[in-house]
Amino acid sequence: MAFLKNDWVLLGIRLIVGGFFVYAALDKIGNPGEFSRIVYNYRVLPGSLVNAFAIFLPWLELFAGMALIIGTRTVGSAAVITGLMAVFIIAVTSAVARGIKIDCGCFTTGGNGARQVGLPLIIQDAVLLVLSLWIWIQGAGRWALDATSRTRKVASREEVLSASEA
Amino acid sequence: MKRLISQVVFLVIAAAVFGVARNEVAPGGIDWVGDWEQRDSVIAAVQDNPEALPPSAQPDDPPFINLPQAVEKFEAGAIFIDAREPEEYAAGHIEGAYRLPFERFDEFWPFVEPEIYDDKDKDFVTYCSGAECELSLFLARHLRSLGYKNVFIFFGGWTQWQDHGGPVASGEPDSQQQS
């Protein structure tokens, strides 16, 4: 499994995961009203928090995705993305478990013909979670803006160790 | 660990700043606290079947009807109007329904209006995909504002109609030229 630590592989993972997030953020930023309705439809958040969440979340997705692609603040952006994927998986799973048919609101706020929540979506989210978790653990690799030496990798491993002790 | 926290905090603050700025400055911003909870209570008050209603239902909206009522209207010759996108209509719709995508109303209305203008006093039933879709409600409100008094919203929509096994058709409408 050594190839998983290959700098090119790490770069590829960052581009894929970061690209997903940037792409997913753009339509939501452009259509906050529609996106807030999608958030509401999940019936997970209290009504008073729905709009603030819908305003904030797409930008967090955008910045975390961009940071991951460029390879700056990699630990932070990978952690944010991993956390968001966990939240999304929980939200989608709970929607499926409650039997509500809603648009996932993942990549488009358009509604008509958009993807609905379901098992394929959960699997896709799980794959993204694993990939971002790997970047979190492994670091951005060599092809990153602020990780040009191996010391970064060592540092991030030490961080993970200290985090697991804490 | 410290680096992790500072980076996450940085991203969160950056997102908050840009989120606030975009919402305040750019067009299409939304209220910080939506009236979702109020909608919930309105919905609960409007009908016995709260989960079958759209979030933005208001007490003075055209009446909502359930599946048995929709079947009754269908058999009585009510005019059904499909508020979904043309592609969805083509993939399948309630038999005899007109194609009038709410989000492209101005484009399709000229083809529908001549067909129904003389039937203003008849019963009309709007529908869209089903639960969580609000196009049928928006279309019903709009039709009523145009003078169609007897508009009903079949909020179970295409999903319930299909599950029920009601008469369906697919493809383009017979009488509407526009594609």
Coordinates of C-alpha atoms in Angstrom, one line a residue:
Chain A
M1 CA 0.0 0.0 0.0
A2 CA 3.1 2.2 -0.2
F3 CA 1.7 3.9 -3.3
L4 CA -0.9 5.5 -1.2
K5 CA 1.8 7.7 0.2
N6 CA 3.1 8.6 -3.2
D7 CA 3.2 12.4 -3.7
W8 CA 1.3 12.1 -7.0
V9 CA -1.4 10.0 -5.4
L10 CA -1.7 12.4 -2.6
L11 CA -2.0 15.2 -5.1
G12 CA -4.6 13.3 -7.0
I13 CA -6.7 12.7 -3.9
R14 CA -6.5 16.4 -3.0
L15 CA -7.6 17.4 -6.5
I16 CA -10.5 15.0 -6.4
V17 CA -11.8 15.8 -2.9
G18 CA -11.1 19.5 -3.1
G19 CA -12.6 19.7 -6.6
F20 CA -15.8 18.0 -5.3
F21 CA -16.1 20.6 -2.6
V22 CA -15.4 23.6 -4.7
Y23 CA -17.9 22.4 -7.3
A24 CA -20.5 21.6 -4.7
A25 CA -20.1 25.0 -3.0
L26 CA -20.6 27.3 -6.1
D27 CA -24.2 26.6 -6.9
K28 CA -25.2 26.9 -3.2
I29 CA -23.4 30.2 -2.9
G30 CA -25.4 31.5 -5.9
N31 CA -28.7 30.3 -4.6
P32 CA -28.9 30.7 -0.8
G33 CA -32.7 30.8 -0.9
E34 CA -33.0 27.4 -2.6
F35 CA -30.3 25.9 -0.5
S36 CA -31.9 27.0 2.7
R37 CA -35.1 25.2 1.6
I38 CA -33.0 22.0 1.0
V39 CA -31.4 22.3 4.5
Y40 CA -34.9 22.8 6.0
N41 CA -36.2 19.7 4.1
Y42 CA -33.7 17.5 5.9
R43 CA -35.5 18.4 9.1
V44 CA -32.4 18.0 11.1
L45 CA -31.6 21.6 12.2
P46 CA -34.0 23.7 14.3
G47 CA -35.8 26.2 12.0
S48 CA -34.1 29.2 13.5
L49 CA -30.6 27.9 12.5
V50 CA -31.4 26.8 9.0
N51 CA -30.7 30.0 7.2
A52 CA -27.5 30.8 9.1
F53 CA -26.2 27.3 8.3
A54 CA -27.2 27.7 4.6
I55 CA -25.3 31.0 4.4
F56 CA -22.2 29.7 6.2
L57 CA -21.7 26.1 5.0
P58 CA -21.1 26.7 1.2
W59 CA -18.3 29.1 2.0
L60 CA -16.7 26.6 4.4
E61 CA -16.9 24.0 1.6
L62 CA -15.4 26.4 -0.9
F63 CA -12.4 27.5 1.3
A64 CA -11.7 24.0 2.6
G65 CA -11.8 22.7 -1.0
M66 CA -9.6 25.4 -2.3
A67 CA -7.1 25.0 0.5
L68 CA -6.9 21.3 -0.1
I69 CA -6.4 21.7 -3.8
I70 CA -3.6 24.3 -3.4
G71 CA -2.1 22.4 -0.5
T72 CA -2.1 25.1 2.1
R73 CA -3.6 24.6 5.6
T74 CA -3.9 21.0 4.5
V75 CA -4.4 19.6 8.0
G76 CA -7.1 22.0 8.8
S77 CA -8.9 21.7 5.4
A78 CA -8.7 17.9 5.4
A79 CA -10.1 17.9 9.0
V80 CA -12.9 20.2 8.1
I81 CA -13.8 18.2 5.0
T82 CA -13.6 14.9 7.0
G83 CA -15.9 16.4 9.6
L84 CA -18.4 17.8 7.0
M85 CA -18.5 14.4 5.3
A86 CA -19.3 12.8 8.6
V87 CA -22.1 15.3 9.1
F88 CA -23.5 14.8 5.6
I89 CA -23.5 11.0 6.0
I90 CA -25.4 11.3 9.2
A91 CA -27.9 13.8 7.7
V92 CA -28.5 11.7 4.6
T93 CA -28.7 8.4 6.5
S94 CA -31.2 9.9 8.9
A95 CA -33.3 11.2 6.0
V96 CA -33.2 7.8 4.4
A97 CA -34.1 6.1 7.7
R98 CA -37.0 8.4 8.2
G99 CA -38.2 7.7 4.7
I100 CA -38.2 11.2 3.4
K101 CA -37.6 11.7 -0.2
I102 CA -35.6 14.9 -0.7
D103 CA -33.0 16.3 -3.0
C104 CA -29.6 15.8 -1.5
G105 CA -28.6 19.4 -2.2
C106 CA -25.1 18.1 -2.8
F107 CA -24.0 19.7 -6.1
T108 CA -27.0 21.6 -7.3
T109 CA -29.9 23.5 -5.6
G110 CA -31.9 23.1 -8.8
G111 CA -34.3 20.5 -7.4
N112 CA -35.8 19.1 -10.5
G113 CA -33.9 16.0 -11.6
A114 CA -31.4 16.5 -8.9
R115 CA -30.1 13.6 -6.9
Q116 CA -32.2 12.3 -4.2
V117 CA -30.8 10.9 -0.9
G118 CA -30.1 7.2 -0.9
L119 CA -27.5 4.5 -0.6
P120 CA -25.4 5.5 -3.6
L121 CA -25.0 8.9 -2.1
I122 CA -24.0 7.5 1.3
I123 CA -21.4 5.4 -0.4
Q124 CA -20.0 8.3 -2.4
D125 CA -19.8 10.4 0.8
A126 CA -18.1 7.5 2.6
V127 CA -15.4 7.3 -0.1
L128 CA -14.8 11.1 0.1
L129 CA -14.6 10.8 3.9
V130 CA -12.0 8.1 3.7
L131 CA -10.0 10.0 1.1
S132 CA -10.0 13.3 3.1
L133 CA -9.2 11.4 6.3
W134 CA -6.1 9.9 4.5
I135 CA -4.9 13.4 3.6
W136 CA -5.5 14.5 7.2
I137 CA -3.3 11.7 8.4
Q138 CA -0.8 11.7 5.7
G139 CA -0.4 15.3 4.8
A140 CA -0.5 17.0 1.5
G141 CA 2.6 15.3 0.1
R142 CA 5.3 17.1 -1.9
W143 CA 3.1 18.9 -4.5
A144 CA 1.6 21.3 -2.1
L145 CA 2.0 25.0 -1.6
D146 CA 3.2 24.8 2.0
A147 CA 4.5 21.3 2.3
T148 CA 7.7 21.3 0.3
S149 CA 9.8 19.1 2.6
R150 CA 9.4 15.8 4.3
T151 CA 9.4 17.5 7.7
R152 CA 5.8 18.4 7.1
K153 CA 4.8 14.8 6.7
V154 CA 6.7 13.9 9.9
A155 CA 5.0 16.8 11.7
S156 CA 1.6 15.8 10.6
R157 CA 2.2 12.2 11.7
E158 CA 3.3 13.4 15.1
E159 CA 0.2 15.5 15.3
V160 CA -2.0 12.6 14.6
L161 CA -0.2 10.6 17.3
S162 CA -0.5 13.4 19.9
A163 CA -4.2 13.8 18.8
S164 CA -4.9 10.1 19.4
E165 CA -3.3 10.3 22.8
A166 CA -5.3 13.3 23.8
Chain B
M1 CA -2.8 19.7 17.4
K2 CA -2.4 23.4 17.8
R3 CA -1.8 23.8 14.1
L4 CA -4.9 21.8 13.3
I5 CA -7.1 24.0 15.5
S6 CA -5.7 27.3 14.2
Q7 CA -6.2 26.1 10.6
V8 CA -9.7 25.0 11.2
V9 CA -10.5 28.2 13.1
F10 CA -9.0 30.2 10.2
L11 CA -11.2 28.4 7.6
V12 CA -14.3 28.8 9.8
I13 CA -13.7 32.5 10.3
A14 CA -13.0 33.1 6.6
A15 CA -16.2 31.2 5.6
A16 CA -18.2 33.2 8.1
V17 CA -16.8 36.5 6.9
F18 CA -17.4 35.8 3.3
G19 CA -20.8 34.2 4.0
V20 CA -22.0 37.3 5.9
A21 CA -20.6 39.6 3.3
R22 CA -22.1 37.8 0.3
N23 CA -25.5 37.6 2.0
E24 CA -25.5 41.3 2.9
V25 CA -24.1 42.6 -0.3
A26 CA -25.0 40.4 -3.3
P27 CA -28.5 40.0 -4.6
G28 CA -30.5 37.0 -3.4
G29 CA -29.5 37.2 0.2
I30 CA -31.7 35.6 2.8
D31 CA -32.9 36.5 6.3
W32 CA -30.6 35.4 9.0
V33 CA -33.4 33.6 10.8
G34 CA -36.0 32.1 8.4
D35 CA -39.6 31.6 9.3
W36 CA -39.4 27.9 9.0
E37 CA -40.8 27.2 12.4
Q38 CA -43.7 29.4 11.7
R39 CA -44.3 27.6 8.5
D40 CA -44.3 24.4 10.4
S41 CA -47.0 25.6 12.7
V42 CA -49.0 27.1 9.8
I43 CA -48.8 23.8 8.0
A44 CA -50.0 21.9 11.0
A45 CA -52.9 24.2 11.4
V46 CA -53.9 24.1 7.7
Q47 CA -54.6 20.5 7.3
D48 CA -54.9 17.2 9.1
N49 CA -52.0 15.8 7.2
P50 CA -49.1 18.1 7.9
E51 CA -46.3 16.1 6.4
A52 CA -48.0 16.1 3.1
L53 CA -47.8 19.8 2.8
P54 CA -45.1 22.1 1.4
P55 CA -43.1 24.2 3.8
S56 CA -44.4 27.5 2.4
A57 CA -48.1 26.6 2.6
Q58 CA -50.3 29.5 3.9
P59 CA -53.8 29.4 5.3
D60 CA -55.2 31.3 2.4
D61 CA -53.7 29.1 -0.3
P62 CA -55.9 27.2 -2.8
P63 CA -57.1 24.0 -1.2
F64 CA -54.9 21.0 -0.9
I65 CA -56.4 17.7 -2.0
N66 CA -55.2 14.2 -1.2
L67 CA -55.0 11.2 -3.5
P68 CA -58.6 9.9 -3.3
Q69 CA -59.9 13.5 -3.8
A70 CA -57.5 13.9 -6.8
V71 CA -58.8 10.6 -8.3
E72 CA -62.4 11.9 -7.8
K73 CA -61.5 15.1 -9.6
F74 CA -59.9 13.2 -12.4
E75 CA -62.9 11.1 -12.9
A76 CA -65.1 14.1 -12.8
G77 CA -63.2 15.7 -15.7
A78 CA -61.1 18.2 -13.8
I79 CA -58.2 19.8 -15.8
F80 CA -54.8 18.6 -14.5
I81 CA -51.8 20.8 -14.9
D82 CA -48.2 19.5 -14.5
A83 CA -45.9 22.1 -13.0
R84 CA -42.7 20.1 -13.4
E85 CA -39.9 20.6 -15.9
P86 CA -40.6 19.5 -19.5
E87 CA -38.2 16.6 -19.3
E88 CA -40.0 15.2 -16.3
Y89 CA -43.4 15.7 -18.1
A90 CA -42.1 13.8 -21.1
A91 CA -40.9 11.0 -18.9
G92 CA -44.4 10.5 -17.6
H93 CA -47.4 12.5 -16.4
I94 CA -51.0 12.2 -15.4
E95 CA -53.0 11.3 -18.4
G96 CA -54.4 14.4 -20.1
A97 CA -52.5 16.8 -18.0
Y98 CA -51.3 20.1 -19.5
R99 CA -47.6 20.9 -19.5
L100 CA -47.0 24.1 -17.7
P101 CA -43.6 24.2 -15.9
F102 CA -43.9 26.8 -13.2
E103 CA -40.3 27.9 -13.6
R104 CA -40.8 28.6 -17.3
F105 CA -44.3 29.8 -16.9
D106 CA -44.1 32.7 -19.4
E107 CA -42.7 30.5 -22.0
F108 CA -45.4 27.8 -21.8
W109 CA -48.4 29.8 -20.8
P110 CA -49.2 31.1 -24.4
F111 CA -49.6 27.4 -25.4
V112 CA -51.8 26.4 -22.5
E113 CA -53.9 29.5 -22.0
P114 CA -55.9 29.2 -25.3
E115 CA -56.7 25.6 -24.4
I116 CA -58.2 26.4 -21.0
Y117 CA -59.4 29.9 -21.3
D118 CA -63.0 29.0 -21.9
D119 CA -62.9 26.5 -19.0
K120 CA -62.2 29.1 -16.3
D121 CA -65.1 27.8 -14.2
K122 CA -64.0 24.2 -14.2
D123 CA -61.9 22.5 -11.6
F124 CA -58.2 22.7 -12.0
V125 CA -55.7 20.5 -10.3
T126 CA -52.0 21.3 -10.2
Y127 CA -49.3 18.8 -9.2
C128 CA -45.6 18.3 -9.3
S129 CA -43.3 15.6 -8.1
G130 CA -44.8 15.1 -4.7
A131 CA -43.8 15.7 -1.2
E132 CA -41.2 18.5 -0.7
C133 CA -41.9 19.9 -4.2
E134 CA -43.7 23.3 -4.1
L135 CA -44.2 24.0 -7.8
S136 CA -47.8 22.9 -7.7
L137 CA -48.5 25.3 -4.9
F138 CA -46.8 28.2 -6.7
L139 CA -48.6 27.4 -9.9
A140 CA -51.9 27.1 -8.2
R141 CA -51.5 30.5 -6.5
H142 CA -50.6 32.0 -9.9
L143 CA -53.5 30.5 -11.7
R144 CA -55.9 31.8 -9.1
S145 CA -54.4 35.2 -9.5
L146 CA -55.2 35.0 -13.2
G147 CA -58.8 34.3 -12.5
Y148 CA -59.0 30.6 -12.3
K149 CA -61.1 30.3 -9.2
N150 CA -61.4 26.6 -8.7
V151 CA -57.8 25.5 -8.4
F152 CA -56.8 22.6 -6.2
I153 CA -53.3 21.4 -5.3
F154 CA -52.7 17.6 -5.5
F155 CA -49.7 17.7 -3.3
G156 CA -49.1 14.0 -3.3
G157 CA -48.2 14.7 -7.0
W158 CA -46.7 12.4 -9.5
T159 CA -45.2 10.1 -6.9
Q160 CA -48.5 9.2 -5.3
W161 CA -50.3 9.0 -8.6
Q162 CA -47.9 6.5 -9.9
D163 CA -47.9 4.5 -6.6
H164 CA -51.7 4.5 -6.9
G165 CA -51.6 3.3 -10.5
G166 CA -53.7 6.1 -11.9
P167 CA -53.9 6.6 -15.7
V168 CA -50.6 8.0 -17.1
A169 CA -49.1 9.1 -20.3
S170 CA -45.7 10.0 -21.5
G171 CA -44.0 12.1 -24.2
E172 CA -45.0 15.5 -25.6
P173 CA -48.5 16.9 -25.2
D174 CA -50.8 16.5 -28.1
S175 CA -52.0 20.0 -28.4
Q176 CA -48.9 22.0 -27.4
Q177 CA -46.5 22.8 -30.2
Q178 CA -43.7 24.1 -28.0
S179 CA -40.9 21.6 -27.2

